[in-house]
PDB file of C-alpha atoms and ligand atoms in Angstrom:
ATOM      1  CA  MET V   1     -24.077  -1.021 156.938  1.00 42.00           C
ATOM      2  CA  SER V   2     -25.188   2.361 155.700  1.00 51.00           C
ATOM      3  CA  GLN V   3     -23.091   5.365 156.510  1.00 52.00           C
ATOM      4  CA  MET V   4     -25.737   6.810 158.744  1.00 50.00           C
ATOM      5  CA  SER V   5     -26.278   3.640 160.797  1.00 59.00           C
ATOM      6  CA  ARG V   6     -22.482   3.289 161.109  1.00 55.00           C
ATOM      7  CA  ARG V   7     -22.381   6.838 162.446  1.00 56.00           C
ATOM      8  CA  ARG V   8     -25.230   6.220 164.861  1.00 60.00           C
ATOM      9  CA  LEU V   9     -23.489   3.105 166.148  1.00 57.00           C
ATOM     10  CA  ILE V  10     -20.205   4.756 166.748  1.00 58.00           C
ATOM     11  CA  THR V  11     -21.807   7.861 168.311  1.00 57.00           C
ATOM     12  CA  THR V  12     -24.122   5.911 170.537  1.00 61.00           C
ATOM     13  CA  GLY V  13     -21.191   3.697 171.408  1.00 61.00           C
ATOM     14  CA  LEU V  14     -19.042   6.714 172.342  1.00 59.00           C
ATOM     15  CA  ALA V  15     -21.650   8.229 174.515  1.00 61.00           C
ATOM     16  CA  ALA V  16     -22.367   4.922 176.260  1.00 60.00           C
ATOM     17  CA  VAL V  17     -18.698   4.300 176.788  1.00 55.00           C
ATOM     18  CA  ALA V  18     -18.232   7.845 178.064  1.00 59.00           C
ATOM     19  CA  GLY V  19     -21.160   7.353 180.487  1.00 60.00           C
ATOM     20  CA  ALA V  20     -20.118   3.924 181.798  1.00 55.00           C
ATOM     21  CA  SER V  21     -16.378   4.071 181.885  1.00 59.00           C
ATOM     22  CA  GLY V  22     -15.414   7.706 181.702  1.00 64.00           C
ATOM     23  CA  LEU V  23     -14.308  10.054 178.911  1.00 65.00           C
ATOM     24  CA  ALA V  24     -10.768   8.522 178.680  1.00 67.00           C
ATOM     25  CA  VAL V  25     -12.183   5.256 177.371  1.00 68.00           C
ATOM     26  CA  ALA V  26     -14.417   7.062 174.925  1.00 66.00           C
ATOM     27  CA  ALA V  27     -11.239   8.894 173.658  1.00 68.00           C
ATOM     28  CA  ARG V  28      -9.654   5.520 172.948  1.00 68.00           C
ATOM     29  CA  VAL V  29     -12.666   4.388 170.915  1.00 69.00           C
ATOM     30  CA  ALA V  30     -12.648   7.694 169.030  1.00 70.00           C
ATOM     31  CA  ARG V  31      -8.899   7.201 168.178  1.00 72.00           C
ATOM     32  CA  ARG V  32      -9.723   3.887 166.515  1.00 69.00           C
ATOM     33  CA  TYR V  33     -11.846   5.802 164.089  1.00 70.00           C
ATOM     34  CA  GLY V  34      -9.435   8.645 163.447  1.00 73.00           C
ATOM     35  CA  LEU V  35     -11.674  11.178 165.320  1.00 79.00           C
ATOM     36  CA  VAL V  36      -9.202  12.696 167.705  1.00 81.00           C
ATOM     37  CA  PRO V  37      -8.636  16.472 167.491  1.00 86.00           C
ATOM     38  CA  PRO V  38      -5.047  17.781 167.641  1.00 89.00           C
ATOM     39  CA  ASP V  39      -5.589  19.388 171.049  1.00 84.00           C
ATOM     40  CA  HIS V  40      -6.794  16.165 172.779  1.00 81.00           C
ATOM     41  CA  GLY V  41      -3.940  16.038 175.270  1.00 73.00           C
ATOM     42  CA  GLY V  42      -4.947  18.901 177.585  1.00 61.00           C
ATOM     43  CA  LEU V  43      -6.887  19.137 180.791  1.00 57.00           C
ATOM     44  CA  TYR V  44     -10.189  18.906 178.764  1.00 62.00           C
ATOM     45  CA  GLY V  45      -8.660  16.472 176.230  1.00 69.00           C
ATOM     46  CA  PRO V  46     -11.160  13.610 176.506  1.00 74.00           C
ATOM     47  CA  GLY V  47     -14.088  16.091 176.499  1.00 78.00           C
ATOM     48  CA  GLU V  48     -12.724  17.730 173.376  1.00 82.00           C
ATOM     49  CA  THR V  49     -12.468  14.394 171.746  1.00 80.00           C
ATOM     50  CA  LEU V  50     -16.037  13.402 172.522  1.00 79.00           C
ATOM     51  CA  THR V  51     -17.369  16.721 171.217  1.00 82.00           C
ATOM     52  CA  TYR V  52     -15.420  16.632 167.980  1.00 86.00           C
ATOM     53  CA  ALA V  53     -16.033  12.900 167.388  1.00 81.00           C
ATOM     54  CA  ALA V  54     -19.818  13.195 167.951  1.00 81.00           C
ATOM     55  CA  GLN V  55     -20.059  16.346 165.826  1.00 80.00           C
ATOM     56  CA  ARG V  56     -18.159  14.869 163.032  1.00 80.00           C
ATOM     57  CA  LEU V  57     -20.139  11.648 162.943  1.00 77.00           C
ATOM     58  CA  LEU V  58     -23.527  13.407 163.103  1.00 73.00           C
ATOM     59  CA  THR V  59     -23.120  16.641 161.247  1.00 64.00           C
ATOM     60  CA  THR V  60     -20.283  16.352 158.679  1.00 59.00           C
ATOM     61  CA  HIS V  61     -22.449  17.414 155.785  1.00 62.00           C
ATOM     62  CA  SER V  62     -24.841  19.817 157.485  1.00 86.00           C
ATOM     63  CA  LEU V  63     -24.896  23.511 156.631  1.00 91.00           C
ATOM     64  CA  ALA V  64     -24.648  26.480 158.869  1.00 94.00           C
ATOM     65  CA  ARG V  65     -27.957  28.326 159.071  1.00 94.00           C
ATOM     66  CA  GLU V  66     -28.507  30.862 156.297  1.00 96.00           C
ATOM     67  CA  PHE V  67     -30.676  33.872 156.868  1.00 97.00           C
ATOM     68  CA  PRO V  68     -33.030  35.979 154.692  1.00 97.00           C
ATOM     69  CA  ARG V  69     -31.722  39.313 153.516  1.00 97.00           C
ATOM     70  CA  SER V  70     -34.038  41.142 155.888  1.00 97.00           C
ATOM     71  CA  MET V  71     -32.054  39.770 158.842  1.00 97.00           C
ATOM     72  CA  ILE V  72     -28.717  41.149 157.855  1.00 97.00           C
ATOM     73  CA  SER V  73     -27.545  43.140 160.891  1.00 98.00           C
ATOM     74  CA  LYS V  74     -27.721  46.911 160.378  1.00 97.00           C
ATOM     75  CA  ALA V  75     -24.652  47.571 162.588  1.00 93.00           C
ATOM     76  CA  PRO V  76     -22.355  44.507 162.364  1.00 96.00           C
ATOM     77  CA  PHE V  77     -19.725  44.538 165.106  1.00 93.00           C
ATOM     78  CA  ALA V  78     -16.080  44.562 164.061  1.00 94.00           C
ATOM     79  CA  ASN V  79     -14.224  42.993 166.986  1.00 93.00           C
ATOM     80  CA  GLU V  80     -10.899  44.449 167.878  1.00 88.00           C
ATOM     81  CA  ALA V  81      -7.804  42.916 166.239  1.00 88.00           C
ATOM     82  CA  ASP V  82      -4.097  43.642 166.729  1.00 87.00           C
ATOM     83  CA  PRO V  83      -3.076  47.122 165.393  1.00 85.00           C
ATOM     84  CA  PRO V  84      -1.979  46.732 161.786  1.00 88.00           C
ATOM     85  CA  THR V  85       1.651  46.067 161.232  1.00 93.00           C
ATOM     86  CA  ASP V  86       3.721  48.350 158.922  1.00 94.00           C
ATOM     87  CA  GLU V  87       3.625  45.612 156.335  1.00 95.00           C
ATOM     88  CA  PHE V  88      -0.189  45.581 156.399  1.00 96.00           C
ATOM     89  CA  LYS V  89      -0.337  49.424 156.158  1.00 96.00           C
ATOM     90  CA  ARG V  90       1.933  49.253 153.075  1.00 97.00           C
ATOM     91  CA  HIS V  91      -0.498  46.796 151.467  1.00 98.00           C
ATOM     92  CA  GLN V  92      -3.503  48.908 152.380  1.00 97.00           C
ATOM     93  CA  ALA V  93      -1.921  52.072 150.888  1.00 97.00           C
ATOM     94  CA  SER V  94      -1.466  50.297 147.571  1.00 97.00           C
ATOM     95  CA  GLY V  95      -5.020  48.963 147.442  1.00 97.00           C
ATOM     96  CA  PHE V  96      -3.791  45.408 148.358  1.00 98.00           C
ATOM     97  CA  ARG V  97      -2.516  44.841 144.844  1.00 98.00           C
ATOM     98  CA  GLU V  98       0.607  43.116 146.114  1.00 98.00           C
ATOM     99  CA  TRP V  99      -1.229  40.998 148.677  1.00 98.00           C
ATOM    100  CA  ARG V 100      -0.572  37.298 148.044  1.00 98.00           C
ATOM    101  CA  LEU V 101      -2.142  34.094 149.342  1.00 98.00           C
ATOM    102  CA  VAL V 102       0.487  31.381 149.355  1.00 98.00           C
ATOM    103  CA  VAL V 103      -0.669  27.847 149.172  1.00 98.00           C
ATOM    104  CA  ASP V 104       1.909  25.187 149.989  1.00 98.00           C
ATOM    105  CA  GLY V 105       2.580  21.937 151.856  1.00 98.00           C
ATOM    106  CA  MET V 106       1.125  18.689 150.523  1.00 98.00           C
ATOM    107  CA  VAL V 107      -0.045  19.984 147.136  1.00 98.00           C
ATOM    108  CA  ASP V 108       0.866  19.186 143.542  1.00 98.00           C
ATOM    109  CA  HIS V 109       1.009  22.843 142.562  1.00 98.00           C
ATOM    110  CA  PRO V 110       2.058  25.406 145.174  1.00 98.00           C
ATOM    111  CA  LEU V 111       0.241  28.685 144.475  1.00 98.00           C
ATOM    112  CA  SER V 112       0.745  32.381 145.009  1.00 98.00           C
ATOM    113  CA  LEU V 113      -2.519  34.154 144.297  1.00 98.00           C
ATOM    114  CA  SER V 114      -3.425  37.885 144.288  1.00 98.00           C
ATOM    115  CA  VAL V 115      -6.820  38.904 145.588  1.00 98.00           C
ATOM    116  CA  SER V 116      -7.902  39.516 142.030  1.00 98.00           C
ATOM    117  CA  ASP V 117      -6.779  36.003 140.999  1.00 98.00           C
ATOM    118  CA  ILE V 118      -9.052  34.665 143.710  1.00 98.00           C
ATOM    119  CA  ARG V 119     -11.878  36.969 142.769  1.00 97.00           C
ATOM    120  CA  SER V 120     -11.743  35.721 139.162  1.00 97.00           C
ATOM    121  CA  MET V 121     -12.419  32.152 140.336  1.00 97.00           C
ATOM    122  CA  ALA V 122     -15.874  30.737 141.095  1.00 93.00           C
ATOM    123  CA  PHE V 123     -17.660  32.665 143.835  1.00 93.00           C
ATOM    124  CA  LEU V 124     -20.784  32.395 145.930  1.00 95.00           C
ATOM    125  CA  ASN V 125     -22.573  34.317 148.540  1.00 96.00           C
ATOM    126  CA  GLN V 126     -24.004  33.276 151.942  1.00 97.00           C
ATOM    127  CA  ILE V 127     -25.915  35.106 154.683  1.00 98.00           C
ATOM    128  CA  THR V 128     -24.496  33.641 157.814  1.00 98.00           C
ATOM    129  CA  GLU V 129     -23.758  34.535 161.404  1.00 97.00           C
ATOM    130  CA  VAL V 130     -20.509  35.387 163.093  1.00 98.00           C
ATOM    131  CA  VAL V 131     -20.757  33.976 166.599  1.00 97.00           C
ATOM    132  CA  CYS V 132     -18.111  35.054 169.150  1.00 96.00           C
ATOM    133  CA  GLU V 133     -17.292  32.870 172.036  1.00 94.00           C
ATOM    134  CA  GLU V 134     -17.847  35.969 174.197  1.00 93.00           C
ATOM    135  CA  GLY V 135     -21.621  35.757 173.429  1.00 93.00           C
ATOM    136  CA  TRP V 136     -22.333  38.268 170.785  1.00 95.00           C
ATOM    137  CA  SER V 137     -23.203  37.674 167.125  1.00 97.00           C
ATOM    138  CA  TYR V 138     -24.211  39.339 163.915  1.00 98.00           C
ATOM    139  CA  VAL V 139     -25.546  38.328 160.500  1.00 98.00           C
ATOM    140  CA  ALA V 140     -23.951  39.563 157.278  1.00 98.00           C
ATOM    141  CA  GLU V 141     -23.734  38.565 153.635  1.00 98.00           C
ATOM    142  CA  TRP V 142     -20.382  37.180 152.710  1.00 98.00           C
ATOM    143  CA  ILE V 143     -19.190  36.888 149.133  1.00 98.00           C
ATOM    144  CA  GLY V 144     -16.179  34.749 148.413  1.00 97.00           C
ATOM    145  CA  THR V 145     -14.528  31.778 146.696  1.00 97.00           C
ATOM    146  CA  PRO V 146     -15.131  28.510 148.214  1.00 97.00           C
ATOM    147  CA  LEU V 147     -11.860  27.332 149.855  1.00 98.00           C
ATOM    148  CA  SER V 148     -12.323  24.033 148.018  1.00 97.00           C
ATOM    149  CA  GLU V 149     -11.851  25.807 144.652  1.00 97.00           C
ATOM    150  CA  VAL V 150      -8.409  27.013 145.617  1.00 98.00           C
ATOM    151  CA  LEU V 151      -7.414  23.721 147.181  1.00 98.00           C
ATOM    152  CA  ASN V 152      -8.552  21.852 144.037  1.00 97.00           C
ATOM    153  CA  GLU V 153      -6.422  24.155 141.910  1.00 97.00           C
ATOM    154  CA  ALA V 154      -3.443  23.443 144.109  1.00 98.00           C
ATOM    155  CA  GLY V 155      -4.110  19.712 143.964  1.00 97.00           C
ATOM    156  CA  LEU V 156      -4.235  18.202 147.433  1.00 97.00           C
ATOM    157  CA  HIS V 157      -2.298  15.028 148.075  1.00 97.00           C
ATOM    158  CA  PRO V 158      -4.722  12.291 149.237  1.00 94.00           C
ATOM    159  CA  GLN V 159      -3.263  11.957 152.750  1.00 95.00           C
ATOM    160  CA  VAL V 160      -3.979  15.605 153.595  1.00 97.00           C
ATOM    161  CA  ARG V 161      -5.951  15.924 156.865  1.00 96.00           C
ATOM    162  CA  TYR V 162      -5.739  19.617 157.862  1.00 98.00           C
ATOM    163  CA  ILE V 163      -5.450  23.026 156.260  1.00 98.00           C
ATOM    164  CA  VAL V 164      -3.364  25.415 158.302  1.00 98.00           C
ATOM    165  CA  TYR V 165      -4.100  29.168 157.729  1.00 98.00           C
ATOM    166  CA  ARG V 166      -2.199  32.232 158.843  1.00 97.00           C
ATOM    167  CA  SER V 167      -3.050  35.870 159.341  1.00 96.00           C
ATOM    168  CA  MET V 168      -0.857  38.874 158.629  1.00 96.00           C
ATOM    169  CA  GLU V 169      -0.945  40.200 162.196  1.00 89.00           C
ATOM    170  CA  LYS V 170       1.541  41.231 164.857  1.00 77.00           C
ATOM    171  CA  MET V 171       0.898  38.115 166.842  1.00 81.00           C
ATOM    172  CA  GLY V 172       0.763  35.864 163.734  1.00 84.00           C
ATOM    173  CA  TRP V 173      -2.455  34.167 164.704  1.00 92.00           C
ATOM    174  CA  TRP V 174      -2.866  30.930 162.927  1.00 97.00           C
ATOM    175  CA  GLU V 175      -5.612  28.245 162.854  1.00 98.00           C
ATOM    176  CA  SER V 176      -6.347  24.977 161.210  1.00 98.00           C
ATOM    177  CA  ILE V 177      -9.457  22.993 160.148  1.00 98.00           C
ATOM    178  CA  ASP V 178      -9.962  19.445 159.167  1.00 96.00           C
ATOM    179  CA  MET V 179     -11.115  18.444 155.589  1.00 95.00           C
ATOM    180  CA  ALA V 180     -14.686  18.232 156.511  1.00 92.00           C
ATOM    181  CA  ASP V 181     -14.598  22.010 157.079  1.00 95.00           C
ATOM    182  CA  ALA V 182     -11.905  22.774 154.574  1.00 97.00           C
ATOM    183  CA  LEU V 183     -14.008  21.305 151.767  1.00 95.00           C
ATOM    184  CA  HIS V 184     -17.324  22.387 153.206  1.00 94.00           C
ATOM    185  CA  PRO V 185     -19.431  24.402 150.685  1.00 94.00           C
ATOM    186  CA  GLN V 186     -19.768  27.340 153.081  1.00 97.00           C
ATOM    187  CA  THR V 187     -16.118  27.661 153.950  1.00 97.00           C
ATOM    188  CA  PHE V 188     -15.153  30.739 151.810  1.00 97.00           C
ATOM    189  CA  LEU V 189     -12.043  32.746 151.202  1.00 98.00           C
ATOM    190  CA  THR V 190     -14.107  35.916 151.528  1.00 98.00           C
ATOM    191  CA  TRP V 191     -13.455  39.195 149.858  1.00 98.00           C
ATOM    192  CA  GLY V 192     -16.882  40.803 149.777  1.00 98.00           C
ATOM    193  CA  MET V 193     -19.417  41.728 152.507  1.00 98.00           C
ATOM    194  CA  ASN V 194     -22.865  43.064 152.155  1.00 97.00           C
ATOM    195  CA  ASP V 195     -22.494  43.836 148.472  1.00 83.00           C
ATOM    196  CA  GLY V 196     -19.194  45.774 148.760  1.00 96.00           C
ATOM    197  CA  ASP V 197     -15.547  44.931 149.230  1.00 97.00           C
ATOM    198  CA  LEU V 198     -14.688  43.326 152.519  1.00 98.00           C
ATOM    199  CA  PRO V 199     -13.760  46.207 154.875  1.00 97.00           C
ATOM    200  CA  VAL V 200     -10.429  45.965 156.675  1.00 96.00           C
ATOM    201  CA  GLY V 201     -12.247  45.930 160.039  1.00 96.00           C
ATOM    202  CA  PHE V 202     -13.972  42.788 158.999  1.00 97.00           C
ATOM    203  CA  GLY V 203     -10.877  41.110 157.738  1.00 97.00           C
ATOM    204  CA  GLY V 204     -10.272  42.638 154.197  1.00 97.00           C
ATOM    205  CA  PRO V 205      -8.755  42.036 151.820  1.00 98.00           C
ATOM    206  CA  LEU V 206      -9.180  38.316 152.587  1.00 98.00           C
ATOM    207  CA  ARG V 207     -10.804  36.420 155.380  1.00 98.00           C
ATOM    208  CA  LEU V 208     -11.425  32.671 155.794  1.00 98.00           C
ATOM    209  CA  ARG V 209     -15.121  32.458 156.780  1.00 98.00           C
ATOM    210  CA  VAL V 210     -15.796  29.070 158.553  1.00 98.00           C
ATOM    211  CA  PRO V 211     -19.494  29.472 159.517  1.00 97.00           C
ATOM    212  CA  ARG V 212     -19.729  25.953 160.997  1.00 95.00           C
ATOM    213  CA  GLN V 213     -17.440  27.110 163.804  1.00 96.00           C
ATOM    214  CA  LEU V 214     -17.183  29.965 166.369  1.00 97.00           C
ATOM    215  CA  GLY V 215     -15.941  33.404 165.143  1.00 97.00           C
ATOM    216  CA  TYR V 216     -12.410  32.887 166.167  1.00 97.00           C
ATOM    217  CA  LYS V 217     -11.879  30.225 163.487  1.00 98.00           C
ATOM    218  CA  SER V 218     -12.842  32.888 160.851  1.00 98.00           C
ATOM    219  CA  LEU V 219      -9.381  34.509 160.658  1.00 97.00           C
ATOM    220  CA  LYS V 220      -8.887  37.948 159.050  1.00 97.00           C
ATOM    221  CA  TYR V 221      -6.033  39.042 156.775  1.00 97.00           C
ATOM    222  CA  ILE V 222      -5.203  35.575 155.380  1.00 98.00           C
ATOM    223  CA  VAL V 223      -1.837  35.212 153.683  1.00 97.00           C
ATOM    224  CA  HIS V 224      -0.946  31.541 153.878  1.00 98.00           C
ATOM    225  CA  LEU V 225      -2.506  28.098 153.512  1.00 98.00           C
ATOM    226  CA  THR V 226      -0.534  24.977 154.214  1.00 98.00           C
ATOM    227  CA  ALA V 227      -1.896  21.331 153.577  1.00 98.00           C
ATOM    228  CA  THR V 228      -0.596  18.808 155.999  1.00 98.00           C
ATOM    229  CA  ASP V 229      -1.350  15.296 157.276  1.00 97.00           C
ATOM    230  CA  SER V 230      -0.269  16.093 160.790  1.00 97.00           C
ATOM    231  CA  MET V 231      -0.138  19.105 163.168  1.00 97.00           C
ATOM    232  CA  LYS V 232       3.110  17.998 164.638  1.00 96.00           C
ATOM    233  CA  GLY V 233       5.656  20.707 164.067  1.00 94.00           C
ATOM    234  CA  PHE V 234       3.134  23.493 163.819  1.00 97.00           C
ATOM    235  CA  GLY V 235       3.473  25.518 166.992  1.00 96.00           C
ATOM    236  CA  LYS V 236       2.947  23.201 169.996  1.00 96.00           C
ATOM    237  CA  GLY V 237       1.219  20.643 167.821  1.00 96.00           C
ATOM    238  CA  LEU V 238      -2.273  21.439 169.219  1.00 96.00           C
ATOM    239  CA  GLY V 239      -3.751  22.395 165.870  1.00 97.00           C
ATOM    240  CA  SER V 240      -3.724  26.219 166.205  1.00 96.00           C
ATOM    241  CA  ALA V 241      -2.741  29.131 168.343  1.00 95.00           C
ATOM    242  CA  SER V 242      -6.177  28.922 170.176  1.00 94.00           C
ATOM    243  CA  PRO V 243      -5.509  25.789 172.343  1.00 94.00           C
ATOM    244  CA  GLU V 244      -2.110  27.208 173.208  1.00 93.00           C
ATOM    245  CA  SER V 245      -4.125  29.953 175.114  1.00 91.00           C
ATOM    246  CA  GLY V 246      -6.971  27.736 176.377  1.00 91.00           C
ATOM    247  CA  TYR V 247      -9.521  27.772 173.601  1.00 94.00           C
ATOM    248  CA  ALA V 248     -10.670  24.615 171.884  1.00 94.00           C
ATOM    249  CA  TRP V 249      -9.161  23.819 168.461  1.00 95.00           C
ATOM    250  CA  TYR V 250     -12.603  22.534 167.296  1.00 94.00           C
ATOM    251  CA  ALA V 251     -15.272  25.163 167.970  1.00 94.00           C
ATOM    252  CA  GLY V 252     -18.256  23.709 166.058  1.00 91.00           C
ATOM    253  CA  ILE V 253     -21.570  25.457 166.421  1.00 89.00           C
TER     254      ILE V 253
HETATM  255  N1  MTE O 301      -6.700  38.201 162.274  1.00 94.69           N
HETATM  256  C1  MTE O 301      -7.690  38.068 163.271  1.00 94.69           C
HETATM  257  N2  MTE O 301      -8.856  37.423 162.927  1.00 94.69           N
HETATM  258  C2  MTE O 301      -9.734  37.297 163.864  1.00 94.69           C
HETATM  259  C3  MTE O 301      -9.633  37.959 165.149  1.00 94.69           C
HETATM  260  C4  MTE O 301      -8.421  38.681 165.357  1.00 94.69           C
HETATM  261  O1  MTE O 301      -8.231  39.255 166.452  1.00 94.69           O
HETATM  262  N3  MTE O 301      -7.447  38.688 164.394  1.00 94.69           N
HETATM  263  N4  MTE O 301     -10.687  37.726 166.068  1.00 94.69           N
HETATM  264  C5  MTE O 301     -11.534  36.605 165.938  1.00 94.69           C
HETATM  265  C6  MTE O 301     -12.661  36.577 166.832  1.00 94.69           C
HETATM  266  S1  MTE O 301     -12.405  36.118 168.407  1.00 94.69           S
HETATM  267  C7  MTE O 301     -13.992  36.835 166.358  1.00 94.69           C
HETATM  268  S2  MTE O 301     -15.231  36.490 167.351  1.00 94.69           S
HETATM  269  C8  MTE O 301     -14.168  37.251 164.943  1.00 94.69           C
HETATM  270  C9  MTE O 301     -14.914  38.506 165.022  1.00 94.69           C
HETATM  271  O2  MTE O 301     -15.284  38.916 163.771  1.00 94.69           O
HETATM  272  P1  MTE O 301     -15.832  40.377 163.407  1.00 94.69           P
HETATM  273  O3  MTE O 301     -14.709  41.343 163.689  1.00 94.69           O
HETATM  274  O4  MTE O 301     -16.259  40.380 162.053  1.00 94.69           O
HETATM  275  O5  MTE O 301     -16.957  40.643 164.345  1.00 94.69           O
HETATM  276  O6  MTE O 301     -12.972  37.413 164.226  1.00 94.69           O
HETATM  277  C10 MTE O 301     -11.992  36.515 164.465  1.00 94.69           C
HETATM  278  N5  MTE O 301     -10.897  36.627 163.554  1.00 94.69           N
HETATM  279 MO1   MO O 302     -14.388  35.977 169.420  1.00 94.69          MO
END
C-alpha cells in the first residue's frame, strides 16, 4: 500500500472511530501507530491526540506558507517576554560572544556552539508568519541555520523522537517538537531577521523558528537542545511547559 493511501486509511479510520465510538477509542487507535502526543492525558487528551494524529498523517511534509517580500510587515510586533535576567544582560553587553547553544542527550557528539559557529554553517531564508494564539500575526523574513544541520552534526541516535529546547529566561520556558518538525526544512535556528541581525525583542541572538506551529513554539533566547526518545522526566512529562499551563503541546497551523 502506498504511503498516501495508508495515511488516508488511518486518518479516515480515526475520524470514523472518533465519530462512532468517541474520542477515547480513536486515541487507542492512534497509540497503535505511535501518534500520541506527550500531553494526551489531560482533560482534552483524546482531542489533542486526534488533532496531532490527523495532522501528522496528512501534512508531515507540507510547508508553512511563504510570502512575497512585499508582504513583510512594516511594523512587526514583538510580544512581551520576561524581563531579561542578569545573565542575559551580561551576554548582551559583550555582544553575545560567550553565548552557547549546548546540544546533548541521545547524540553521538554533544556540541557547544557559539552563535558565530552556527552562522558559519549552512543557512537559508524564509518569509513566514508568526501567529500568536491570541489572534495577531505578522510576516517577516527569517535567516537561520536549519535545525537539521545542527542535529546532523551532533549525530542523532536512531531512537530519538523529540528535541527539547530551552530559553534563557527567568521562568526557564522550554518546549519540545517531534522529529517531523525538528527535521522540517523550515525549522530554523534563526539569527537574522529582515536582512539584519535578529533583534533581542524578536529573540536574538538565537531563536528557534517553527513556522508550522503557533508562535509560542518559536522560543526566543535558545541555549539548550536535548535529544530524547521520551518526555518522561522532563517537567511533568507533558512535552513542554505549555501544557503545564493549559496550552496544547502540539500547536500545528
Ligand atoms: N523566550 C520566549 N519565547 C517566546 C515567548 C516568550 O515570552 N519568551 N513568547 C512566545 C509567544 S506566545 C509568541 S506568540 C511569540 C511572539 O513572537 P514575537 O515577539 O516575534 O511577536 O514568541 C514566543 N516565544
Ligand atoms: Mo503567543
